[in-house]
Short mmCIF file of C-alpha atoms in Angstrom, two decimals:
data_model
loop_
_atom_site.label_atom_id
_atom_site.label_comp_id
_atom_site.label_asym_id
_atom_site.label_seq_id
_atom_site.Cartn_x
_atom_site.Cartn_y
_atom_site.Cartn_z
CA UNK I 1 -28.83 -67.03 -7.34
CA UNK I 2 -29.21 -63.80 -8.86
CA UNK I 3 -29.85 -64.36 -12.39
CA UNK I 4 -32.54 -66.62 -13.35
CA UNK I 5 -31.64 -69.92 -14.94
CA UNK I 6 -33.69 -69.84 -17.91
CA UNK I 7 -33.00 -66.44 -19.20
CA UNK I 8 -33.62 -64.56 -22.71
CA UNK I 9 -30.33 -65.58 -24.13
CA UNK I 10 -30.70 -69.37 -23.34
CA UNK I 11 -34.48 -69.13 -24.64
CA UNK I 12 -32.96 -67.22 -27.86
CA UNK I 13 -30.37 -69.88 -29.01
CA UNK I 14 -33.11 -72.90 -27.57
CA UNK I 15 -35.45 -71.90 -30.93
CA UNK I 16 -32.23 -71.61 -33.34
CA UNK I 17 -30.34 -74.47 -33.21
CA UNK I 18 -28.24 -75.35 -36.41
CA UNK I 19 -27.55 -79.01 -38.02
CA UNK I 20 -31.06 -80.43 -37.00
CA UNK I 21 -30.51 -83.22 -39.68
CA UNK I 22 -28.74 -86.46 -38.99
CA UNK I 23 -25.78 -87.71 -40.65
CA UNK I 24 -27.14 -90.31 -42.94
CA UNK I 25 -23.43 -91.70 -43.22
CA UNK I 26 -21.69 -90.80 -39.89
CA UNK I 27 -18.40 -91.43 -38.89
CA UNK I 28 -19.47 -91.40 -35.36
CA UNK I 29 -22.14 -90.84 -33.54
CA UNK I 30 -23.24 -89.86 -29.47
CA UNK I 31 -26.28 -89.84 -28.05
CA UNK I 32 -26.65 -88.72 -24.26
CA UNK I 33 -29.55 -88.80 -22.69
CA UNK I 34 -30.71 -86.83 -19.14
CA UNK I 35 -30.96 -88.75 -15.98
CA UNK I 36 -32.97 -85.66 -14.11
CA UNK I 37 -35.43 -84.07 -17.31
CA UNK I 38 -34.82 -87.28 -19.87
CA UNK I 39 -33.97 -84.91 -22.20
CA UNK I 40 -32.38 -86.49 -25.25
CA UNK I 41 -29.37 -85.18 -27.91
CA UNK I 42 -28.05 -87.65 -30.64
CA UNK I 43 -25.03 -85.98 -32.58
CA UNK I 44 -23.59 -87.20 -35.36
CA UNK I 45 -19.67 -86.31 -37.35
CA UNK I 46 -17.70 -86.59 -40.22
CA UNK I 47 -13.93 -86.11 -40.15
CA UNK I 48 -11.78 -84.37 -42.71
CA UNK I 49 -8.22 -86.11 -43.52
CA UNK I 50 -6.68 -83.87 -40.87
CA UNK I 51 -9.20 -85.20 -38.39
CA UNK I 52 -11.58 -81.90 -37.55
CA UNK I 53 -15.21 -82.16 -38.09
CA UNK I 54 -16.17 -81.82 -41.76
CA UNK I 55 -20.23 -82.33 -40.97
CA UNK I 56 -22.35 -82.88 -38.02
CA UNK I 57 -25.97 -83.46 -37.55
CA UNK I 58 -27.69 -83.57 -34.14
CA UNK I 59 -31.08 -84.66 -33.40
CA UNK I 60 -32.78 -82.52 -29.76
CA UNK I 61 -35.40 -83.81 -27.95
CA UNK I 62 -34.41 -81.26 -25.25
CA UNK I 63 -35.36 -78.40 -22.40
CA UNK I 64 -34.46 -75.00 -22.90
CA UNK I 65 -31.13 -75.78 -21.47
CA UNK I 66 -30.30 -78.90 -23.71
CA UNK I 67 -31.77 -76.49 -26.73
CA UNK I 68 -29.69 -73.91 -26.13
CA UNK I 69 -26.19 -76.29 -25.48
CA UNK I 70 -27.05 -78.45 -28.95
CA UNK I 71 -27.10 -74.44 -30.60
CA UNK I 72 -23.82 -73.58 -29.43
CA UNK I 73 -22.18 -77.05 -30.38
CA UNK I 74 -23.79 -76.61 -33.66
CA UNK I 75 -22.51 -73.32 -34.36
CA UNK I 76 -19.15 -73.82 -33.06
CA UNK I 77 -18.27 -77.35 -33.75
CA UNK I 78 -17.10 -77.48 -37.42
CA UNK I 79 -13.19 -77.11 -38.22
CA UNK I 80 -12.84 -78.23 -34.13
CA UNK I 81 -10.68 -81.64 -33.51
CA UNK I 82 -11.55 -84.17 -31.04
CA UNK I 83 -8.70 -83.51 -28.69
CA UNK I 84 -10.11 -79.63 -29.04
CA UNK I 85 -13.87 -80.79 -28.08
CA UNK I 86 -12.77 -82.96 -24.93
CA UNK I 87 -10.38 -80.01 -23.78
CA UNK I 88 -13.48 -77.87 -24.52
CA UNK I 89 -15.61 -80.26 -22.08
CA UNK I 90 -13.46 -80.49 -19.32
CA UNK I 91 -13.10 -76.69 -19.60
CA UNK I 92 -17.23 -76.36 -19.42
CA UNK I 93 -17.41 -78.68 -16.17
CA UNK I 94 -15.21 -77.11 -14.58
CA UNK I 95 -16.66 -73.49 -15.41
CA UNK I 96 -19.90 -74.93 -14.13
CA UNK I 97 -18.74 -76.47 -10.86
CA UNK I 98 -17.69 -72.54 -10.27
CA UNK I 99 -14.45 -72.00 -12.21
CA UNK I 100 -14.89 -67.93 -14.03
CA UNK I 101 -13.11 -69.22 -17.23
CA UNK I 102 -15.25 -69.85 -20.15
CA UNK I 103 -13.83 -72.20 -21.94
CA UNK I 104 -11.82 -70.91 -24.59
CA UNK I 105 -13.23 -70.34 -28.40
CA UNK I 106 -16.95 -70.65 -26.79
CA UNK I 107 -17.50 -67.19 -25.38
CA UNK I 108 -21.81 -68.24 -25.46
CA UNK I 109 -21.11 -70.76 -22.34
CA UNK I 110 -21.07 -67.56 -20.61
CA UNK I 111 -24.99 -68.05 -20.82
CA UNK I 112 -24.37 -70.76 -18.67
CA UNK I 113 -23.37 -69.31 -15.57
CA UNK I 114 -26.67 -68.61 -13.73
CA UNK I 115 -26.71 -72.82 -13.90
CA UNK I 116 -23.42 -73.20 -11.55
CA UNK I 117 -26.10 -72.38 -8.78
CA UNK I 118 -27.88 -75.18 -9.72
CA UNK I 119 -25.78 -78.57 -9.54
CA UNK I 120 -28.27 -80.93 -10.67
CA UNK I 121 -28.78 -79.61 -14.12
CA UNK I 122 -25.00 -79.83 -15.16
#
């Protein structure tokens, strides 16, 4: 464990995270909530006609962590599909069970690696 977990670059995107306004007409809508910290993240979509997200809205009741994962979804997410965002997923769990690729269009998971060292925070 070299580098600390909560570093300045998690800390930096934890107090700017983008679309901190609900959808007040979602087309879907996830919430997920932390069995270890009980943090808390409710994201919202809307679709274009080809089926990439249009608008999104999220709602972070979070740690530093959770902060700084809802600021890189926010700034990353619109123009993505939903095949895109689960291939996107798998690619982040498996970077943080020790895989070296980040996934691919998300170079700030990189922040992320100091957390492979610590399992129960994925």
């Amino acid at each position: 464990m070299s580098e600390p977990l909560y570093n300045t670059a998690i800390l930096r995107l934890a107090a700017a995270i983008p679309h901190q306004t609900r959808l007040a007409e979602p087309q879907g809508t996830s919430r997920k909530v932390s069995p270890i910290c009980g943090s808390r993240v409710t994201a919202d979509v809307g679709l274009d006609g080809e089926g990439r997200v249009a608008l999104f809205g999220q709602e972070v009741r979070a740690c530093a962590l959770g902060q700084a994962s809802a600021s890189i979804l926010g700034g990353g997410v619109i123009g993505k599909t939903a095949i895109e965002l689960r291939g996107a997923h798998a690619a982040l769990a498996a970077f943080l069970k020790g895989d070296d690729d980040v996934p691919d269009g998300w170079p700030d998971l990189e922040i992320f690696r100091p957390a492979q060292a610590y399992k129960a925070r994925h």
